[in-house]
PDB file of C-alpha atoms in Angstrom:
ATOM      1  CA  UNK R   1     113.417-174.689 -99.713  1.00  0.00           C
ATOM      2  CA  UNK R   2     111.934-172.381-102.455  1.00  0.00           C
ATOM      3  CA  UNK R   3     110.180-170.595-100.358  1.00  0.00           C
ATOM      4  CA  UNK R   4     113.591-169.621 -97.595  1.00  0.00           C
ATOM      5  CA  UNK R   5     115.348-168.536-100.699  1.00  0.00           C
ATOM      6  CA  UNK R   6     112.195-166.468-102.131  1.00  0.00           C
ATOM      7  CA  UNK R   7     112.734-165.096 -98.373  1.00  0.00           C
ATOM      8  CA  UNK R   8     116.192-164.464 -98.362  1.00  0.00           C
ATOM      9  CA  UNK R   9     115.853-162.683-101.735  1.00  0.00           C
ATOM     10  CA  UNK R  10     113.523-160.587-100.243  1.00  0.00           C
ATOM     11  CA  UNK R  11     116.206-159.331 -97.539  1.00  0.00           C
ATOM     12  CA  UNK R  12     118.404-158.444-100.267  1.00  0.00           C
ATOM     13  CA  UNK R  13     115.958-156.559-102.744  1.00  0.00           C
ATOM     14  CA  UNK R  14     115.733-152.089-102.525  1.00  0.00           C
ATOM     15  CA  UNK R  15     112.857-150.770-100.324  1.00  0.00           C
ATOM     16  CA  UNK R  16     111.542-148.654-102.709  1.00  0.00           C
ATOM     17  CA  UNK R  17     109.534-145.589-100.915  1.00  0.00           C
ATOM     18  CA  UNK R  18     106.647-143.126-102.334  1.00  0.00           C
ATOM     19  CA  UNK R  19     107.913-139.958-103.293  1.00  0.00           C
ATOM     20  CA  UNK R  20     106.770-136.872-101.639  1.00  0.00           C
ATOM     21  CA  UNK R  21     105.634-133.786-102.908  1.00  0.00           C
ATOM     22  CA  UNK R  22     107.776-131.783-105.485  1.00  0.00           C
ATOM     23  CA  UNK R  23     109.150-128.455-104.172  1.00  0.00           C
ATOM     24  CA  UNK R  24     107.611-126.677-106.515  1.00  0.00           C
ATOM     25  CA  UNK R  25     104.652-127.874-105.371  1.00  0.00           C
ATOM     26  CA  UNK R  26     104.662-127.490-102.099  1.00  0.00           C
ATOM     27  CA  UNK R  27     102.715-124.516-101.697  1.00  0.00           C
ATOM     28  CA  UNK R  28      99.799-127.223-102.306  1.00  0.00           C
ATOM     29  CA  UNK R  29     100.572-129.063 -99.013  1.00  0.00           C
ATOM     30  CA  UNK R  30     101.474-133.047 -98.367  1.00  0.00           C
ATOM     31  CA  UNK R  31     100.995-134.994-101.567  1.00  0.00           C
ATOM     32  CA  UNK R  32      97.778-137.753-101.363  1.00  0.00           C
ATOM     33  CA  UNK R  33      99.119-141.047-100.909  1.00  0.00           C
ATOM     34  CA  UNK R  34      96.557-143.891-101.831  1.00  0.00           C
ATOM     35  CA  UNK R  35      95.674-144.418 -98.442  1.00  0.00           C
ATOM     36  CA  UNK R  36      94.496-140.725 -98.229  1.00  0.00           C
ATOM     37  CA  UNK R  37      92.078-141.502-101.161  1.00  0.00           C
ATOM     38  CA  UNK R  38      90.563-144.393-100.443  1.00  0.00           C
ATOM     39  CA  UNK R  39      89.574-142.724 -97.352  1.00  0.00           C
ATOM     40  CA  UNK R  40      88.133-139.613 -98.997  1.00  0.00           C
ATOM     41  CA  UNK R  41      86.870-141.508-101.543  1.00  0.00           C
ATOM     42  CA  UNK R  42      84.578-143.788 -98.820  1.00  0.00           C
ATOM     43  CA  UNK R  43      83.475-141.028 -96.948  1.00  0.00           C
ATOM     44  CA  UNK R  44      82.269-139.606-100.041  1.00  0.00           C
ATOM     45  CA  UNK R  45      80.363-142.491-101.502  1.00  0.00           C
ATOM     46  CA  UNK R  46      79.081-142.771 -97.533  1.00  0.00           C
ATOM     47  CA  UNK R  47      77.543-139.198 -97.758  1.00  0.00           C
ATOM     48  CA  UNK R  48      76.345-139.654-101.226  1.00  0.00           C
ATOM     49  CA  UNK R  49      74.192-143.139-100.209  1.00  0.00           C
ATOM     50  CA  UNK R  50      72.874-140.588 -97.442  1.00  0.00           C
ATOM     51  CA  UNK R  51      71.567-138.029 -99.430  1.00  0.00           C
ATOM     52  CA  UNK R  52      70.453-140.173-101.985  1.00  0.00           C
ATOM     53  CA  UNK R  53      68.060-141.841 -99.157  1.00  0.00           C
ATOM     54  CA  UNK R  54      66.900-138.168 -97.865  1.00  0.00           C
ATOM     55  CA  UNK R  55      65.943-137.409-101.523  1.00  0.00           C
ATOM     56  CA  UNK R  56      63.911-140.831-101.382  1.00  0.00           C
ATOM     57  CA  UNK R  57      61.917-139.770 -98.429  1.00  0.00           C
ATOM     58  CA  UNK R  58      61.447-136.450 -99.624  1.00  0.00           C
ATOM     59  CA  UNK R  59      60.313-137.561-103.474  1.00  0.00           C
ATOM     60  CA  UNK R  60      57.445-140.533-101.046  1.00  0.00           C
ATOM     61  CA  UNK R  61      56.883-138.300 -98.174  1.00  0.00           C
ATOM     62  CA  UNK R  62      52.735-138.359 -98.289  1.00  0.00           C
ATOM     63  CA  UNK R  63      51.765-134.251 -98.027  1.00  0.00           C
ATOM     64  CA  UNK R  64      48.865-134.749 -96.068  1.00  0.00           C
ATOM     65  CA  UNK R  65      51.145-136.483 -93.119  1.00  0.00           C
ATOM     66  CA  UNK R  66      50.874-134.845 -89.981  1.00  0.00           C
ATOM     67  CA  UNK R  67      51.437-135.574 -85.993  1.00  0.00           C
ATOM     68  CA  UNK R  68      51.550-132.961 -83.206  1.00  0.00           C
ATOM     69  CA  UNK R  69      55.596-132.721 -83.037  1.00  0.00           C
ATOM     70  CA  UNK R  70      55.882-130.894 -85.987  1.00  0.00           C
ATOM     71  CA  UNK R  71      53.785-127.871 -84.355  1.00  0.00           C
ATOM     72  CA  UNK R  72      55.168-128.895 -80.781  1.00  0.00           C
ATOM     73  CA  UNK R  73      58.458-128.916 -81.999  1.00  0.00           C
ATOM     74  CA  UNK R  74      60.811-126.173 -82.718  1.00  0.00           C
ATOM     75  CA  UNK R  75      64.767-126.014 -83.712  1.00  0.00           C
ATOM     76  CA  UNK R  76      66.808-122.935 -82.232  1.00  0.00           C
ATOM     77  CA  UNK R  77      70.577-122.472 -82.273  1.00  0.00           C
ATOM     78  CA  UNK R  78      70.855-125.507 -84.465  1.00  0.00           C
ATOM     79  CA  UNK R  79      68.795-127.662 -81.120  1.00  0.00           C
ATOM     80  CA  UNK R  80      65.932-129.438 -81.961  1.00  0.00           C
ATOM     81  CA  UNK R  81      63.616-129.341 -78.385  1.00  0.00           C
ATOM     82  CA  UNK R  82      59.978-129.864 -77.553  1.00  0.00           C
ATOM     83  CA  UNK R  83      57.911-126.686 -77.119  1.00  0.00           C
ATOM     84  CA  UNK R  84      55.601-126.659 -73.623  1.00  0.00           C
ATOM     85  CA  UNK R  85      57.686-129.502 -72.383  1.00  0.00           C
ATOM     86  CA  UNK R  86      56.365-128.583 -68.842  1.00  0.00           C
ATOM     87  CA  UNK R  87      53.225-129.436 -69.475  1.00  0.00           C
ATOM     88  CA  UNK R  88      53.793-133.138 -70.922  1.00  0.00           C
ATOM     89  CA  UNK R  89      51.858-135.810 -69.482  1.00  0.00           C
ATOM     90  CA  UNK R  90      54.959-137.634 -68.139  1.00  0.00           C
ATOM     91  CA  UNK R  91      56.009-134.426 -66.040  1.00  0.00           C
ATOM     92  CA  UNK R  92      52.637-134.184 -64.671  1.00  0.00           C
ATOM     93  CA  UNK R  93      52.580-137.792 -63.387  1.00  0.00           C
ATOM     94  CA  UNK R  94      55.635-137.012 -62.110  1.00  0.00           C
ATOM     95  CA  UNK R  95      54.763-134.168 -60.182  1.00  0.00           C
ATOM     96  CA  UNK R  96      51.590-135.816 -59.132  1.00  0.00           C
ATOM     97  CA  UNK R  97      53.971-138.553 -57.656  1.00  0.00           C
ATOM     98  CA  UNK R  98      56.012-136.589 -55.943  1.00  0.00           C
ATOM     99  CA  UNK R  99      52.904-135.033 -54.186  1.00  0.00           C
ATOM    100  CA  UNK R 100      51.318-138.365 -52.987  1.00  0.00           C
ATOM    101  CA  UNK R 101      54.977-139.007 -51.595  1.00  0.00           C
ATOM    102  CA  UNK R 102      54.790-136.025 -49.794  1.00  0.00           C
ATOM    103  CA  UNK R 103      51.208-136.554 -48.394  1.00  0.00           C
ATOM    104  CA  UNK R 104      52.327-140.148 -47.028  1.00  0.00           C
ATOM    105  CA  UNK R 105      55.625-138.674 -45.393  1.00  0.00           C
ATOM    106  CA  UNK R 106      54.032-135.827 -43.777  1.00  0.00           C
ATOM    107  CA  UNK R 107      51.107-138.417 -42.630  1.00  0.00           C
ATOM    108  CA  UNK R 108      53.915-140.458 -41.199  1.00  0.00           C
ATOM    109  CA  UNK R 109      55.794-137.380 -39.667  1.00  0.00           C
ATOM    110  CA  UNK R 110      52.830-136.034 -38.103  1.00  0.00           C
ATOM    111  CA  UNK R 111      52.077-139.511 -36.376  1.00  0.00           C
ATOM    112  CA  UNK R 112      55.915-139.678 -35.455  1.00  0.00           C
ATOM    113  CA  UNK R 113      56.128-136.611 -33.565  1.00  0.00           C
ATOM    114  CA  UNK R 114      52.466-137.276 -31.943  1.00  0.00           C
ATOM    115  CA  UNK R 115      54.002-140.129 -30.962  1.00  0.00           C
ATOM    116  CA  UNK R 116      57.547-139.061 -29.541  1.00  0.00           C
ATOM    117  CA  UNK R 117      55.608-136.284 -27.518  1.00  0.00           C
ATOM    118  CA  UNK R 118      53.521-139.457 -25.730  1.00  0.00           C
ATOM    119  CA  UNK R 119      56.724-141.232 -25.113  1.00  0.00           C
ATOM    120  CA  UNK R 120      58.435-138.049 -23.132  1.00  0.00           C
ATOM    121  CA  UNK R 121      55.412-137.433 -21.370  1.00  0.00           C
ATOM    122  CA  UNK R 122      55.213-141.100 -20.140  1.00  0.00           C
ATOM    123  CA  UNK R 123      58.707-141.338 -19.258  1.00  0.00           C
ATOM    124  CA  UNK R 124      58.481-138.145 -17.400  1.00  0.00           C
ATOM    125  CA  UNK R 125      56.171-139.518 -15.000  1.00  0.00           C
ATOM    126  CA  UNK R 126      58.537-142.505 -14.035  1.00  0.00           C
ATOM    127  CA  UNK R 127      60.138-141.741 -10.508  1.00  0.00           C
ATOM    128  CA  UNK R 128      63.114-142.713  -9.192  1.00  0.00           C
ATOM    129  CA  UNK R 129      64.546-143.714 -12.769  1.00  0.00           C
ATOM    130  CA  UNK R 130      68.078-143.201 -14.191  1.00  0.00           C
ATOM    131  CA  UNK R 131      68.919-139.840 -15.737  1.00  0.00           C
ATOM    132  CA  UNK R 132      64.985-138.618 -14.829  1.00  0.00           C
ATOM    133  CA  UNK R 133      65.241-134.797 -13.629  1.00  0.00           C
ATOM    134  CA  UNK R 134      65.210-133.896  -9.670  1.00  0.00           C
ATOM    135  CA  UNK R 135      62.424-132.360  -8.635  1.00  0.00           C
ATOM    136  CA  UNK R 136      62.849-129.431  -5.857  1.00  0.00           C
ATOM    137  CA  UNK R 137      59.957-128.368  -3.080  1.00  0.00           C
ATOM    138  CA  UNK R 138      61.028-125.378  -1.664  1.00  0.00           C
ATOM    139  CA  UNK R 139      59.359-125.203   2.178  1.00  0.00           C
ATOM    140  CA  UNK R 140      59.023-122.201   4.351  1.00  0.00           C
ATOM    141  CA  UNK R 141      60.034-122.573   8.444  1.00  0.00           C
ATOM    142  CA  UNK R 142      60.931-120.266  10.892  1.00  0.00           C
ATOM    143  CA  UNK R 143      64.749-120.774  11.905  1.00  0.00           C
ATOM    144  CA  UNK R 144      67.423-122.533   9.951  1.00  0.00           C
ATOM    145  CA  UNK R 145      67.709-124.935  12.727  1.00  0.00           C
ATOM    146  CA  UNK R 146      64.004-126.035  12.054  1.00  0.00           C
ATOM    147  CA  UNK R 147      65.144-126.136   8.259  1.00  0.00           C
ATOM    148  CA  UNK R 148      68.028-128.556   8.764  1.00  0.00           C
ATOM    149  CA  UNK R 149      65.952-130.820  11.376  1.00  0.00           C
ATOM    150  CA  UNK R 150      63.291-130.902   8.280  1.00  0.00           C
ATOM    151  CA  UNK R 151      65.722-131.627   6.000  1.00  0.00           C
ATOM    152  CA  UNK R 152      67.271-134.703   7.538  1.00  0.00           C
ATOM    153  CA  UNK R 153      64.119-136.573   9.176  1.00  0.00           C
ATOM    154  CA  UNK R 154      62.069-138.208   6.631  1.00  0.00           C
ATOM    155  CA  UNK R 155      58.890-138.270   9.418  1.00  0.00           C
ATOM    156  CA  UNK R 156      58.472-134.404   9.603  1.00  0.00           C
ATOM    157  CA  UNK R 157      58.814-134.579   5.662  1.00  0.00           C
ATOM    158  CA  UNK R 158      55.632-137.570   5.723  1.00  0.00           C
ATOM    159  CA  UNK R 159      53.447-135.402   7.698  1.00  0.00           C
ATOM    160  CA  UNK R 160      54.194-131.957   5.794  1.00  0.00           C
ATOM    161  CA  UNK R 161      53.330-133.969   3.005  1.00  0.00           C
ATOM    162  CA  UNK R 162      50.619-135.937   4.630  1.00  0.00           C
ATOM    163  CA  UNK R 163      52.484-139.264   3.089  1.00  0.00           C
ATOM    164  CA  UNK R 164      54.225-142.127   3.975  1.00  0.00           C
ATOM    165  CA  UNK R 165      57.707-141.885   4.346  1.00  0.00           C
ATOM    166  CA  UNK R 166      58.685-144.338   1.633  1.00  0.00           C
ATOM    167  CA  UNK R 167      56.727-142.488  -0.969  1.00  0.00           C
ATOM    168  CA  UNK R 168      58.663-139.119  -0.902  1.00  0.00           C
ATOM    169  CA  UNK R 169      60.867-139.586  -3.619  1.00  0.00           C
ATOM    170  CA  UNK R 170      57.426-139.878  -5.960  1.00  0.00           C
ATOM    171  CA  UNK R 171      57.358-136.762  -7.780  1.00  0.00           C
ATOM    172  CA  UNK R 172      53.620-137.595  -8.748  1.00  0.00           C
ATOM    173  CA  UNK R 173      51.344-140.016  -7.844  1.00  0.00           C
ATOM    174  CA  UNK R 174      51.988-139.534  -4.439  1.00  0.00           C
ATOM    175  CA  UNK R 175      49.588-141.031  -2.462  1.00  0.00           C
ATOM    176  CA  UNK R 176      48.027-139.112   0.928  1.00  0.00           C
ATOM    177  CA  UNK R 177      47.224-141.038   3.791  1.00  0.00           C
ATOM    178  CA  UNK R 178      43.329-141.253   3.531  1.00  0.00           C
ATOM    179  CA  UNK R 179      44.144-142.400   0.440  1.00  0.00           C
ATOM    180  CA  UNK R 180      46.334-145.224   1.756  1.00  0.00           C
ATOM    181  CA  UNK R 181      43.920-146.136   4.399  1.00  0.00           C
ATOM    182  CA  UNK R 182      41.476-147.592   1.571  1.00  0.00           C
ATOM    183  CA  UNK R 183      44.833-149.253  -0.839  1.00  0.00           C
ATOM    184  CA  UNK R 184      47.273-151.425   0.037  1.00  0.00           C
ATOM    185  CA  UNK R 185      50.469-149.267  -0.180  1.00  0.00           C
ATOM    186  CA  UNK R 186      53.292-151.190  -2.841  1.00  0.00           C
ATOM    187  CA  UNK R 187      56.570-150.388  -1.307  1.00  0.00           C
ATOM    188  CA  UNK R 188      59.259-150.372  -4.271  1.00  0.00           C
ATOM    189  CA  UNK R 189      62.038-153.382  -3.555  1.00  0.00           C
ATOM    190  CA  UNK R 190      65.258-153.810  -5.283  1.00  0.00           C
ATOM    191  CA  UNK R 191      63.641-156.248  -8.289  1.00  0.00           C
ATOM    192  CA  UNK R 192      60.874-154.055  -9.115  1.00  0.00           C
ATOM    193  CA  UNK R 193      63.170-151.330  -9.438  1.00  0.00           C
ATOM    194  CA  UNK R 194      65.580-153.300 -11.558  1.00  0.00           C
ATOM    195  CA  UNK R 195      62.339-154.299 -13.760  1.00  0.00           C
ATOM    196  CA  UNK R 196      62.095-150.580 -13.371  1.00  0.00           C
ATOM    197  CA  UNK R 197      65.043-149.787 -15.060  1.00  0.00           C
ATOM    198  CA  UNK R 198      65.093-152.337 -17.818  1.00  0.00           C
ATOM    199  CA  UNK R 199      61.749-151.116 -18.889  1.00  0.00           C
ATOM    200  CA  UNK R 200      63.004-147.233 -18.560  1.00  0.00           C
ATOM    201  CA  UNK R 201      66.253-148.197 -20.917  1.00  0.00           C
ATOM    202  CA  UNK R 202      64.068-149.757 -23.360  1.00  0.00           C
ATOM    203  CA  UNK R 203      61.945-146.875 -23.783  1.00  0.00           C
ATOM    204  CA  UNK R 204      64.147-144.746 -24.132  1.00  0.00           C
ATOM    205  CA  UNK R 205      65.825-146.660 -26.800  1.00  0.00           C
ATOM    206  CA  UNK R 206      62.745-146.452 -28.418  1.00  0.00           C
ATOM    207  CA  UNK R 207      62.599-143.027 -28.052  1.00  0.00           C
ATOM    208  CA  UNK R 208      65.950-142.265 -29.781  1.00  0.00           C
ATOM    209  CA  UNK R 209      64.853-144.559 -32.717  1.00  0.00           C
ATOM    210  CA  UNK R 210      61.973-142.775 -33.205  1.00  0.00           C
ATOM    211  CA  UNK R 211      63.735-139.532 -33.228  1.00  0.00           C
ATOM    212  CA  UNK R 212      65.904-140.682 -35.817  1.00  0.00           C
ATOM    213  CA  UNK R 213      63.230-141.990 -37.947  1.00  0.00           C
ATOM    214  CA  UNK R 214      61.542-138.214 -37.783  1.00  0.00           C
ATOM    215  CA  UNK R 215      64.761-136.474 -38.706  1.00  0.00           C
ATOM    216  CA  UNK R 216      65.193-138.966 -41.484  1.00  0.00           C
ATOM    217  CA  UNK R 217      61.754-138.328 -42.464  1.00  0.00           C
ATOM    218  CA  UNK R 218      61.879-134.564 -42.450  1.00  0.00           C
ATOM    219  CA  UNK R 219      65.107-134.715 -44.796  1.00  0.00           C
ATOM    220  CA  UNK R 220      62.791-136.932 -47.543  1.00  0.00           C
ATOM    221  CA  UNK R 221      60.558-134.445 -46.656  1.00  0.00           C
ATOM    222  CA  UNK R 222      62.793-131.718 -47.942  1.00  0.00           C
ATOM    223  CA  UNK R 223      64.582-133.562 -50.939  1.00  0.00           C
ATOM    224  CA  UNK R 224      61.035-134.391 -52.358  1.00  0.00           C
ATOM    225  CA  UNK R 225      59.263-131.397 -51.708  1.00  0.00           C
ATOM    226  CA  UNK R 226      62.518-129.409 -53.574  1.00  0.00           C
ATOM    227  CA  UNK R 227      62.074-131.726 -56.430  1.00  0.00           C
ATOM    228  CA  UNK R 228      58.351-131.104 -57.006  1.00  0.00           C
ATOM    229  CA  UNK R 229      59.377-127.227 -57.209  1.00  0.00           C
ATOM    230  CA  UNK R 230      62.154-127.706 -59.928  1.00  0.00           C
ATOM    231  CA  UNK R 231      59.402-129.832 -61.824  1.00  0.00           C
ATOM    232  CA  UNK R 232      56.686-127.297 -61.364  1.00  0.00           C
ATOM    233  CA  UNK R 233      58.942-123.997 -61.862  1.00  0.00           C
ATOM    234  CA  UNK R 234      57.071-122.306 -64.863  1.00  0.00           C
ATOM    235  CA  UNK R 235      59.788-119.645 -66.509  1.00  0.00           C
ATOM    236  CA  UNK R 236      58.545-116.205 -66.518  1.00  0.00           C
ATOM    237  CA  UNK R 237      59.187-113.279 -68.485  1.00  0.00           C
ATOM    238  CA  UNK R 238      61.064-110.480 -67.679  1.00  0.00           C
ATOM    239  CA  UNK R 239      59.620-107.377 -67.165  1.00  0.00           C
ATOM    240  CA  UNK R 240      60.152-105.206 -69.895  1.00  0.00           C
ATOM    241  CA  UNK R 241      62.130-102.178 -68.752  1.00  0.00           C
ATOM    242  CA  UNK R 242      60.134 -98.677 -69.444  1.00  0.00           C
ATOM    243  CA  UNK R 243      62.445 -95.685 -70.106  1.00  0.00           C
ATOM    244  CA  UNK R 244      61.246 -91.964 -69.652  1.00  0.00           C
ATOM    245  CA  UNK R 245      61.831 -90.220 -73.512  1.00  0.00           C
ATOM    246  CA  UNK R 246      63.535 -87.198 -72.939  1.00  0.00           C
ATOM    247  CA  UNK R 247      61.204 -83.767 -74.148  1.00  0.00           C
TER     248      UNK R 247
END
C-alpha cells in the first residue's frame, strides 16, 4: 500500500524542468545540460588515454628499429600507400597465374578448333544425310532433248559415270565398275540408313557442343588475358612539354 500512495504522490508533485539559457546570454548558444558534459567530458578522457599511449611508444620506441615499410612506404594527401606496389611478390604470382591460365586455355582452344575442323570434314563426306549440301555435275550434250533423256534415266547417268546406278547419289567414294568387279558392292537399305542418320544427329550434336565449349573458351580467354594487362600496366610519365622561348 505504501508504495501506490508513494505513486500516487508522484502524479500529483510539479515537473520541475532545466532552465535554458538566459537571454542575455544567448549570443553564447544552447546552454550545456549535464548530459552534454558527460559526453564531452568522456571523449576527452578517451583522447587523453590515447595520447598518453602514443607518448609511451614514442618515450620505448628502440632507435635502431627498422623494416623495409618505412622506406617502401610513403603518406601523400593525408593516404598512407605502399611505394612500387607493382612489383610486390603477391602481384607477380598473380600475374604469373594468370599466364599459366592462359597457356592451358589456349592449349585447350587450339585442340578444340583442331578438333571441330575434323568433325566438319568427316561429316562432309557422309552422303545422302539430312541437311548435308547437294552436290551439282554440270554435263555437256548436244540437244536439250538428249539433256532431259539424261536427266531422267539413271542407266545413261551409270555409264557417263562408269557406276552403278544405285551409287549416284555418292558424292565421293563412288565406286567405278572395275572397281566393283573385285568388291562386293553394299547397296544402302532403309536400316542402314536409319543407323545412318542416328549416327549423323549425334555428331552433329557433338559438333555444336564443341562449338560452344570454344566460344566459351575464347571469352576466358579474353577476361583473363585483360586481367593480366591491368596487373602488368606500369604508369608512365608524361612527356614533358618543350616550349620555343621567344628571341
Amino acid at each position: 500500500m505504501s508504495s501506490s500512495f508513494k505513486n500516487a504522490e508522484k502524479a500529483h508533485r510539479r515537473a520541475h524542468k532545466e532552465r535554458g539559457q538566459l537571454g542575455a546570454r544567448s549570443k553564447l548558444g544552447l546552454l550545456e545540460k549535464k548530459k552534454d558534459y558527460k559526453q564531452r567530458a568522456r571523449d576527452y578522457h578517451i583522447k587523453q588515454k590515447r595520447l598518453k599511449v602514443l607518448r609511451e611508444k614514442a618515450r620505448d620506441r628502440n632507435p635502431d628499429e627498422f623494416y623495409y615499410k618505412m622506406i617502401n612506404s610513403k603518406t601523400k594527401n593525408g593516404r598512407h600507400f605502399q611505394k612500387n606496389a607493382e612489383k610486390s611478390p603477391e602481384k607477380k604470382e598473380r600475374v604469373r597465374a594468370l599466364c599459366r591460365d592462359l597457356f592451358q586455355i589456349e592449349s585447350e582452344r587450339m585442340q578444340l578448333a583442331k578438333d571441330i575442323e575434323e568433325m566438319q570434314v568427316s561429316l562432309s563426306l557422309m552422303p545422302g544425310m539430312p541437311d548435308h549440301p547437294k552436290r551439282r555435275h554440270t554435263v555437256f550434250l548436244e540437244t536439250e532433248e538428249d539433256a532431259e533423256e539424261f536427266n531422267t534415266s539413271a542407266e545413261k547417268q551409270a555409264d557417263y559415270f562408269g557406276t552403278h546406278s544405285s551409287l549416284l547419289n555418292n558424292p565421293v567414294n563412288r565406286l567405278r565398275i572395275d572397281q566393283l568387279a573385285s568388291e562386293e558392292l553394299t547397296v544402302l537399305t532403309k536400316k542402314m540408313r536409319r543407323k545412318g542418320e542416328r549416327n549423323y544427329e549425334t555428331k552433329m550434336k557433338e559438333l555444336e557442343d564443341a562449338k560452344a565449349r570454344l566460344k566459351t573458351l575464347q571469352k576466358q580467354y579474353i577476361e583473363l588475358t585483360t586481367k593480366k594487362d591491368a596487373l602488368s600496366f606500369k604508369r608512365r610519365d608524361r612527356p614533358k612539354v618543350i616550349r620555343s622561348k621567344r628571341v
